[in-house]
Amino acid sequence: MRKPSISTGALVGALLTAPLIAVLFLAGRLFGVPFVPFDIFDWLARVLPGAVVTIGIDLIVDVVTLLGLGLSEAAKAAEQALAVAIFLLTGVVVGAVLFGIYRARPTSSRYLPAVLLGLALGLIALLISLTVNTTATTSPLVSGIWILLAFVAWGAAFAWVHNRLSAPLASAAGSAAEVSTMQRLDRRRFLVRVGSATAIITVVGTGLGALLRGEGRGRLADGAPVDAPVDALVDGPVDAPVQALWSQRNPLPNAGAEVEPAPGTRPEFTLPSDHYRIDINLLPPTVDGAEWRLRVGGLVGVPREFTLDELRSYEAMHQFITLSCISNPLGGDLIDTTRWTGVSMQRLLPDLGLAEDATHLRISSVDDFYEYVSLETIEADDRVMLAYQWDGLPLPTENGYPLRIYIPDVYGMKQPKWIDRIEAVNGWAEGFWVERGWDEQAQVRSTSVIDTVAAEAPVSSAGGETLIPVGGIAFAGARGISRVEVQVDDGDWQEAQLREPLSDLTWVIWRYEWPFEEGQHTFTVRCFDGNGDLQIVERNPVRPGGATGLSSESVRL
Ligand SMILES: Nc1nc2c(c(=O)[nH]1)N[C@H]1C(S)=C(S)[C@@H](COP(=O)(O)O)O[C@H]1N2
Ligand SMILES: [Mo]
């Protein structure tokens, strides 16, 4: 009789692993147990060498860009899909290996190796889940029992399927060839039945899981009452109206600005729910604000802790801030502007009790992300801030609830979210991404982008000429923007108008009114920072120091 082949094992691996993923997903949504495929992916992102991770990120960015999707929207989804694919592929390999073992040792037990393999992989998965701990809200004991049970059942299913596939037909009679054909047909029918059953479990599990609101508190961002105590904000979802946002109740500080954005320019102010999100977690860590403490240790007189309320009792500081990711490609959407509220580090510093020899603070987060900030930087700039609100509400879960740092003039990679510890140290060391090959300073590079050539909204000059508004943003970190220029085809650089920005720390909206001429035209933009320095014109990729080069737009008019 023919033994099931190794490729049948691979197929069975896929058929059995898909429902495992769905069941893990549903149970995660229902009970907060770990979603192992995401945990493994997050763990890989932390332990693999920076170069490998960076290649992976580049690949995702390329694919998302190629598909014409917005990076800030699609990048996380692409990563999540990849995480599931990696897990599924592992299941395929496990199936092939197990069926290979069965072929090599036809007489020994089927269940023993399958259960042992399930148990071993379950233990590894459990260790990884407990280490990164980014998806679960259950205790290690509950998580452990659940993962081991699920993986052992999954392993045992391989043995059961293999037994059924290699069992002799009960009613087999006739020539050897006939029996073999009948057996093949029977196997196929059985596999189709297994496939249908696992497909149903997969679809139902995934569907139900997606319908359920996760344990996460991400939705808070859109609407918790502004003045409610933080504790009230974290105990379950609050469906307050969007009016709670500061920006819905107050005019923006540049409301009277003379220069209007050209129609089609991106919103000058980003609602928190629209802010881009980049971090090393597939699901944002959820922190219980009531339990949370900011622990301060290292080179301090006495280690101490701050509650959120204690931090909020310091004089609050509000700043309009543009944050950009160093991975933002030229003209990309990993850059946004909102209103941050928190406490200036300078105010907090005297209460930390730093020792004489402390030179830097190591800021670290619940996801083990970390970065070093020099005391010199803090002492020179009162805008360095520990922030707990965006747009008048507690930070969204995805954007760092309950606490994140702001450091002017550097990319987001230097600015931990979900902070839970500050350690005073002597001497500088590399932060999470610097250690993985990115720029040590990560100072924001000046950039300018064309958002719109608004041919549909022409205006008339004083002389009756038709003008087309062209516009976009320019950003140079905390250095500000002193001048923006636009070039049409090979013409001279023309000065654009600058809209008064929301603050010294935000992007500037520019506008240029172009005397209309029919035909195909290429518009190029460049900016000068507050020191009068022209942006870097040469094209450079995002790695290691942030993208440079000029953005242009070709349009047929
Ligand atoms: N704890 C933690 N903080 C982090 C990160 C992270 O992975 N973990 N990523 C950083 C990076 S690379 C960027 S660009 C910003 C993005 O902040 P946002 O998601 O709120 O836009 O967060 C920074 N802070
Ligand atoms: Mo970033």
XYZ file of C-alpha atoms and ligand atoms in Angstrom:
582
model
C 0.000 0.000 0.000
C 1.279 3.532 -0.847
C 2.204 5.737 2.084
C 1.036 9.362 2.002
C 3.797 11.425 0.426
C 5.775 14.319 1.836
C 3.940 16.757 -0.415
C 0.637 15.422 0.950
C 2.127 16.238 4.351
C 2.782 19.805 3.218
C -0.809 20.103 1.990
C -2.149 18.710 5.258
C 0.122 21.207 7.037
C -1.613 24.076 5.268
C -5.073 22.564 5.851
C -4.473 22.159 9.582
C -2.535 25.361 10.244
C -5.081 27.725 8.682
C -7.778 26.802 11.230
C -5.188 26.902 14.037
C -4.473 30.527 13.085
C -8.195 31.294 12.972
C -8.841 29.699 16.357
C -5.866 31.497 17.932
C -7.161 34.740 16.458
C -10.725 34.251 17.690
C -9.604 33.195 21.163
C -7.314 36.220 21.286
C -10.208 38.500 20.506
C -12.533 36.764 22.947
C -10.259 36.172 25.901
C -7.083 38.164 25.266
C -4.846 35.102 24.911
C -1.717 35.650 22.779
C -2.002 35.709 19.000
C 1.079 33.620 18.352
C 1.704 34.483 14.661
C 2.033 38.192 15.524
C 4.170 37.505 18.579
C 6.586 35.425 16.519
C 6.821 38.136 13.883
C 7.428 40.853 16.492
C 10.027 38.660 18.125
C 11.813 38.112 14.805
C 11.800 41.860 14.200
C 13.652 42.337 17.493
C 16.188 39.495 17.335
C 17.083 39.306 13.658
C 20.089 41.415 12.624
C 19.141 44.989 11.698
C 20.191 44.462 8.087
C 17.766 41.571 7.632
C 14.895 43.460 9.256
C 15.642 46.484 7.119
C 15.563 44.404 3.954
C 12.179 43.108 5.071
C 10.887 46.621 5.724
C 12.188 47.825 2.353
C 10.427 44.933 0.669
C 7.141 45.776 2.340
C 7.504 49.454 1.486
C 8.246 48.548 -2.149
C 5.286 46.194 -2.445
C 2.882 48.648 -0.808
C 4.162 51.468 -3.015
C 3.981 49.285 -6.097
C 0.356 48.497 -5.335
C -0.260 52.239 -5.144
C -1.418 52.095 -1.523
C -0.733 54.726 1.117
C 2.173 53.640 3.307
C 0.692 54.864 6.556
C -2.492 52.898 5.860
C -1.231 49.700 4.297
C 2.201 49.022 5.767
C 0.911 47.537 9.037
C -1.646 45.415 7.202
C 1.091 44.120 4.898
C 3.252 43.222 7.897
C 0.361 41.440 9.545
C -0.312 39.457 6.385
C 3.355 38.533 6.245
C 3.255 37.364 9.871
C 0.328 35.065 9.141
C 2.017 33.806 5.961
C 5.221 32.957 7.854
C 3.232 31.003 10.430
C 1.269 29.160 7.757
C 4.464 28.298 5.919
C 5.933 26.908 9.123
C 2.864 24.671 9.374
C 3.448 23.460 5.820
C 7.039 22.579 6.685
C 5.915 20.794 9.870
C 3.440 18.707 7.849
C 6.099 17.740 5.339
C 8.594 16.834 8.063
C 6.078 14.742 10.008
C 4.922 12.803 6.975
C 8.601 12.309 6.104
C 9.170 10.811 9.557
C 6.166 8.505 9.100
C 7.538 7.255 5.797
C 10.949 6.602 7.282
C 9.547 4.735 10.296
C 6.383 3.001 9.100
C 5.912 0.756 12.124
C 6.211 3.160 15.038
C 3.401 5.229 16.565
C 1.943 8.141 14.627
C 0.591 10.049 17.606
C 3.773 10.140 19.652
C 5.979 12.171 17.278
C 3.042 14.398 16.279
C 2.097 15.242 19.848
C 5.722 15.716 20.853
C 6.326 18.038 17.913
C 3.162 19.987 18.736
C 4.269 20.235 22.347
C 7.798 21.356 21.440
C 6.576 23.985 18.997
C 3.937 25.070 21.501
C 6.625 25.556 24.145
C 8.731 27.628 21.772
C 5.698 29.664 20.768
C 4.816 30.175 24.411
C 8.318 31.343 25.302
C 8.287 33.786 22.407
C 4.828 35.044 23.316
C 5.808 35.605 26.921
C 9.040 37.327 25.885
C 7.606 39.886 23.493
C 4.192 39.952 25.160
C 2.676 42.371 22.695
C -0.675 40.747 21.995
C -1.939 39.135 25.196
C -3.793 40.428 28.213
C -4.014 37.071 30.005
C -1.725 35.787 32.755
C 1.264 33.631 31.755
C -0.476 30.578 33.253
C -3.647 30.988 31.203
C -1.653 31.850 28.079
C 0.570 28.828 28.667
C -2.215 26.307 29.123
C -4.063 27.639 26.104
C -1.078 27.661 23.729
C 0.114 24.183 24.745
C -3.396 22.731 24.390
C -3.895 24.332 20.992
C -0.530 23.181 19.662
C -0.843 19.634 20.995
C -4.308 19.300 19.437
C -2.902 20.650 16.203
C -0.032 18.128 16.310
C -2.382 15.240 17.101
C -4.540 16.221 14.118
C -1.616 15.415 11.816
C -1.448 11.870 13.188
C -5.202 11.429 12.873
C -5.218 12.616 9.255
C -2.219 10.437 8.430
C -3.859 7.371 9.994
C -7.001 7.933 8.005
C -5.023 8.469 4.789
C -3.048 5.250 5.156
C -5.840 3.014 6.490
C -6.726 0.115 4.169
C -10.145 0.316 2.527
C -12.731 -1.752 4.406
C -14.569 -2.972 1.314
C -11.560 -3.380 -0.929
C -11.851 -6.254 -3.317
C -10.571 -6.895 -6.810
C -7.212 -6.555 -8.465
C -4.346 -4.710 -6.839
C -4.622 -1.943 -9.432
C -8.334 -1.452 -8.741
C -7.772 -1.252 -4.999
C -5.011 1.269 -5.489
C -7.262 3.463 -7.660
C -10.114 3.251 -5.179
C -7.745 4.106 -2.406
C -6.485 7.154 -4.253
C -10.047 8.320 -4.831
C -10.913 7.718 -1.196
C -7.882 9.672 -0.044
C -8.777 12.543 -2.292
C -12.348 12.572 -1.008
C -11.090 12.537 2.552
C -8.662 15.402 1.945
C -11.433 17.452 0.332
C -13.576 16.804 3.394
C -10.773 17.827 5.757
C -10.172 20.880 3.582
C -13.836 21.881 3.693
C -14.004 21.479 7.453
C -10.848 23.496 8.056
C -11.979 26.136 5.554
C -15.222 26.576 7.485
C -13.387 26.859 10.809
C -10.958 29.323 9.270
C -13.610 31.545 7.727
C -15.949 31.481 10.724
C -13.128 31.995 13.253
C -11.560 34.851 11.341
C -14.909 36.445 10.590
C -16.126 36.300 14.175
C -12.788 37.542 15.452
C -12.862 40.476 13.071
C -16.413 41.365 14.092
C -15.556 41.441 17.767
C -14.010 44.529 19.186
C -10.558 43.601 20.375
C -9.438 44.034 23.938
C -7.360 46.960 22.690
C -8.328 50.442 23.662
C -7.364 52.002 20.378
C -10.725 53.549 19.812
C -10.466 55.795 22.814
C -8.518 58.157 20.662
C -11.581 59.246 18.798
C -13.626 60.238 21.682
C -13.119 60.230 25.394
C -14.261 63.227 27.408
C -11.484 65.752 27.667
C -11.640 66.555 31.324
C -12.456 63.104 32.612
C -9.796 61.739 34.929
C -7.376 59.432 33.156
C -8.553 56.491 35.216
C -12.052 56.842 33.856
C -10.641 56.894 30.367
C -8.964 53.543 30.497
C -11.735 51.439 31.982
C -13.509 50.319 28.873
C -14.524 52.097 25.723
C -15.945 55.584 25.961
C -18.056 56.721 23.068
C -17.896 60.443 23.519
C -18.480 62.659 20.503
C -15.571 63.836 18.383
C -16.338 67.315 19.770
C -14.150 66.276 22.676
C -11.115 66.880 20.493
C -9.381 70.150 21.214
C -9.324 71.013 17.523
C -13.099 70.710 17.297
C -13.605 73.265 20.014
C -10.887 75.773 19.236
C -9.669 77.723 16.225
C -6.198 76.760 15.055
C -3.564 79.342 16.027
C -3.019 80.414 12.409
C -6.737 80.721 11.644
C -6.278 84.230 10.278
C -3.311 83.387 8.038
C -3.284 85.267 4.744
C -2.096 82.503 2.467
C -4.755 79.850 1.854
C -3.685 76.279 1.016
C -4.147 75.437 -2.676
C -7.216 73.162 -3.049
C -6.053 69.565 -2.676
C -3.267 70.319 -0.199
C -3.254 67.758 2.633
C -4.950 68.871 5.861
C -2.660 71.179 7.783
C -3.768 69.635 11.082
C -3.957 65.840 11.401
C -6.709 64.325 13.540
C -5.138 61.788 15.921
C -7.139 58.993 14.302
C -5.557 59.896 10.948
C -1.984 60.153 12.235
C 0.444 57.706 10.700
C 1.656 54.847 12.896
C 5.066 53.189 12.771
C 6.540 50.909 15.399
C 7.957 47.441 15.974
C 4.649 45.898 17.055
C 1.990 44.328 14.882
C -0.587 45.245 17.504
C 0.033 48.240 19.724
C 0.817 47.384 23.357
C -2.164 48.120 25.573
C -1.289 49.702 28.867
C -3.604 50.026 31.856
C -3.242 53.693 32.757
C -4.307 53.162 36.366
C -1.658 50.495 36.961
C 1.013 52.175 34.880
C 3.987 53.913 36.507
C 6.891 55.837 35.042
C 9.841 54.313 36.886
C 12.939 56.460 37.237
C 16.183 54.797 38.229
C 19.865 54.453 37.458
C 22.118 57.330 38.518
C 19.590 58.975 40.816
C 19.643 59.599 44.556
C 16.530 57.547 45.195
C 14.635 55.644 42.512
C 11.074 56.891 42.213
C 7.851 56.410 40.302
C 5.331 58.784 38.770
C 1.669 58.086 38.170
C -0.055 59.631 35.195
C -1.877 62.020 37.492
C 1.404 63.116 39.027
C 2.773 63.910 35.580
C -0.419 65.715 34.704
C -0.150 67.847 37.829
C 2.918 69.615 36.443
C 2.288 72.736 34.419
C 1.099 71.497 31.051
C 2.800 72.465 27.828
C 1.019 72.479 24.457
C 2.908 72.322 21.179
C 1.867 71.881 17.567
C 4.327 69.320 16.263
C 5.090 67.683 12.948
C 6.433 64.165 13.374
C 8.110 62.321 10.536
C 9.392 58.797 10.204
C 12.936 58.411 8.919
C 11.519 55.725 6.606
C 9.227 58.223 4.932
C 10.051 58.039 1.235
C 10.357 61.237 -0.783
C 6.884 62.773 -0.904
C 5.464 59.976 1.292
C 2.735 60.086 3.920
C 4.648 58.993 7.037
C 4.521 62.568 8.331
C 1.746 64.302 10.268
C 0.965 67.266 12.479
C -1.097 67.451 15.615
C -1.252 69.195 18.998
C 0.781 67.579 21.747
C 0.329 68.173 25.469
C 2.682 67.150 28.239
C 5.288 68.292 30.691
C 8.573 69.883 29.676
C 11.524 67.682 30.627
C 13.188 70.762 32.053
C 10.371 71.079 34.601
C 10.583 67.445 35.565
C 14.378 67.249 35.790
C 14.804 68.752 39.307
C 12.402 66.122 40.672
C 14.341 63.176 39.249
C 17.196 63.616 41.733
C 19.908 62.955 39.156
C 23.405 62.123 40.381
C 26.318 64.390 39.427
C 27.750 61.943 36.942
C 24.565 61.370 34.957
C 24.961 62.571 31.360
C 22.132 60.824 29.511
C 18.692 59.400 30.055
C 17.868 55.994 28.691
C 14.178 56.154 27.806
C 12.559 52.749 27.382
C 9.120 51.383 26.652
C 6.848 48.485 27.381
C 7.787 46.988 23.986
C 11.514 47.175 24.895
C 12.125 49.962 22.434
C 14.662 52.460 23.805
C 16.624 55.573 23.014
C 19.170 57.814 24.742
C 18.676 61.543 25.262
C 21.515 63.717 26.514
C 20.917 66.016 29.456
C 22.612 68.679 27.355
C 19.801 68.482 24.817
C 17.190 68.735 27.556
C 18.932 71.623 29.276
C 19.326 73.515 26.000
C 15.738 73.131 24.829
C 12.641 73.381 27.013
C 10.554 71.922 24.179
C 11.751 68.398 24.931
C 8.592 67.029 26.479
C 6.966 63.955 27.961
C 3.582 63.984 26.248
C 0.371 62.356 27.453
C -2.216 63.958 25.175
C -2.850 64.519 21.515
C -5.477 67.019 20.454
C -6.794 67.299 23.990
C -7.286 63.578 24.614
C -5.097 60.871 26.105
C -2.680 59.508 23.537
C -4.245 56.924 21.241
C -3.183 53.376 22.099
C -1.413 53.141 18.742
C 0.487 56.344 19.297
C 1.954 55.600 22.694
C -0.665 55.655 25.455
C 0.004 56.657 28.160
C 3.324 58.480 27.649
C 5.738 59.346 24.877
C 8.623 61.749 24.454
C 9.043 64.589 22.019
C 12.493 65.738 20.934
C 12.613 68.594 18.427
C 14.405 68.299 15.103
C 14.901 64.521 15.021
C 12.971 61.756 13.293
C 10.398 59.602 15.084
C 12.863 56.721 15.493
C 14.466 58.712 18.343
C 11.212 59.246 20.214
C 9.859 56.292 22.198
C 6.127 55.800 22.668
C 4.575 53.740 25.554
C 7.402 54.866 27.857
C 7.549 53.156 31.236
C 11.109 53.727 32.384
C 13.784 56.405 32.522
C 17.260 55.420 33.568
C 19.938 58.008 34.231
C 23.289 56.832 32.873
C 26.817 58.042 32.310
C 27.676 58.127 28.607
C 25.814 57.719 25.375
C 24.873 54.436 23.737
C 23.053 53.466 20.562
C 19.265 53.409 20.580
C 17.104 50.652 19.097
C 17.325 51.726 15.451
C 20.820 53.177 15.649
C 21.979 49.763 16.784
C 20.324 48.424 13.636
C 22.256 50.624 11.266
C 20.291 53.857 11.120
C 21.743 57.337 11.562
C 23.093 58.248 15.017
C 21.762 61.798 14.964
C 18.683 61.171 12.820
C 18.227 64.903 12.402
C 15.214 65.655 10.212
C 16.239 66.424 6.659
C 14.576 69.337 4.938
C 11.921 68.197 2.532
C 9.285 69.750 0.308
C 6.373 68.063 -1.431
C 3.857 68.998 -4.135
C 0.410 67.870 -2.970
C -1.668 69.455 -5.729
C -1.730 71.173 -9.086
C -5.279 72.467 -8.793
C -6.200 72.913 -12.436
C -9.868 72.545 -11.501
C -9.706 75.625 -9.280
C -8.109 78.419 -11.337
C -7.966 81.982 -10.074
C -7.509 85.236 -11.974
C -4.617 87.626 -11.581
C -5.167 91.378 -11.287
C -4.369 91.576 -14.985
C -7.001 88.951 -15.877
C -4.494 86.154 -16.406
C -5.539 82.575 -15.501
C -3.508 81.224 -12.577
C -3.414 77.616 -11.363
C -2.802 77.162 -7.632
C -0.017 74.697 -6.900
C 0.732 73.731 -3.314
C 1.994 71.352 -0.681
C 4.146 71.186 2.414
C 7.715 71.862 3.387
C 9.334 70.678 6.604
C 12.751 71.117 8.150
C 12.337 69.872 11.714
C 12.721 72.585 14.331
C 14.767 74.738 11.938
C 11.669 76.039 10.190
C 11.246 76.967 6.552
C 12.473 80.322 5.216
C 11.721 79.950 1.525
C 10.064 77.598 -0.968
C 10.606 77.752 -4.718
C 8.868 76.106 -7.643
C 10.271 75.329 -11.040
C 8.044 74.624 -14.037
C 9.748 72.513 -16.709
C 13.211 74.069 -17.221
C 12.165 77.557 -16.151
C 13.631 79.725 -13.421
C 12.922 78.928 -9.782
C 9.952 81.028 -8.655
C 9.297 81.952 -5.045
C 6.165 80.428 -3.510
C 4.018 82.051 -0.819
C 4.364 80.605 2.676
C 1.355 80.150 4.926
C 1.959 81.045 8.547
C 2.594 77.633 10.175
C 0.841 76.207 13.239
C 4.128 76.597 15.152
C 7.901 76.702 14.733
C 7.862 72.912 14.985
C 5.430 72.114 12.192
C 5.502 71.864 8.457
C 4.758 74.955 6.405
C 2.096 75.022 3.722
C 3.243 76.763 0.550
C 1.288 77.980 -2.453
C 2.375 79.047 -5.889
C 0.066 80.526 -8.510
C 1.205 79.413 -11.901
C 0.307 81.318 -15.089
C -1.540 78.630 -17.021
C -0.112 77.251 -20.253
C -1.641 74.294 -22.050
C 0.332 71.088 -22.429
C 2.390 68.650 -20.408
C 4.297 70.262 -17.552
C 6.627 69.150 -14.806
C 6.551 70.990 -11.495
C 9.469 70.684 -9.090
C 9.733 72.137 -5.593
C 12.628 72.901 -3.263
C 12.893 74.535 0.147
C 15.366 76.397 2.320
C 15.390 75.856 6.076
C 15.348 78.575 8.721
C 19.127 78.956 8.446
C 18.786 79.650 4.731
C 20.229 76.269 3.752
C 18.863 74.624 0.610
C 17.511 71.095 1.094
C 19.774 68.303 -0.135
C 19.083 68.043 -3.864
C 20.878 64.760 -4.454
C 18.616 61.723 -4.265
C 19.258 59.431 -1.322
C 17.199 56.499 -0.064
C 15.646 56.565 3.389
C 18.428 54.468 4.886
C 20.434 55.398 6.866
C 19.677 59.090 7.383
C 16.312 59.886 5.790
C 15.318 60.452 2.156
C 16.658 63.439 0.222
C 16.036 64.802 -3.252
C 13.516 67.004 -5.020
C 9.873 66.042 -5.501
C 8.227 66.720 -8.796
C 4.834 66.218 -10.405
C 4.117 65.853 -14.101
C 0.683 66.913 -15.305
C -1.059 67.225 -18.675
C -3.213 70.363 -18.738
N 8.032 52.142 21.974
C 8.220 52.480 20.697
N 8.297 53.769 20.368
C 8.479 54.144 19.088
C 8.638 53.182 18.069
C 8.559 51.813 18.441
O 8.671 50.901 17.613
N 8.342 51.489 19.757
N 8.838 53.590 16.773
C 9.348 54.948 16.567
C 9.250 55.379 15.185
S 10.305 54.651 14.079
C 8.417 56.404 14.794
S 8.469 57.005 13.219
C 7.449 57.002 15.731
C 6.063 57.012 15.133
O 5.120 57.550 16.001
P 3.582 57.425 15.612
O 3.321 55.977 15.332
O 2.800 57.951 16.743
O 3.369 58.243 14.363
O 7.405 56.297 16.949
C 8.684 55.963 17.470
N 8.538 55.468 18.808
Mo 10.094 55.768 12.096
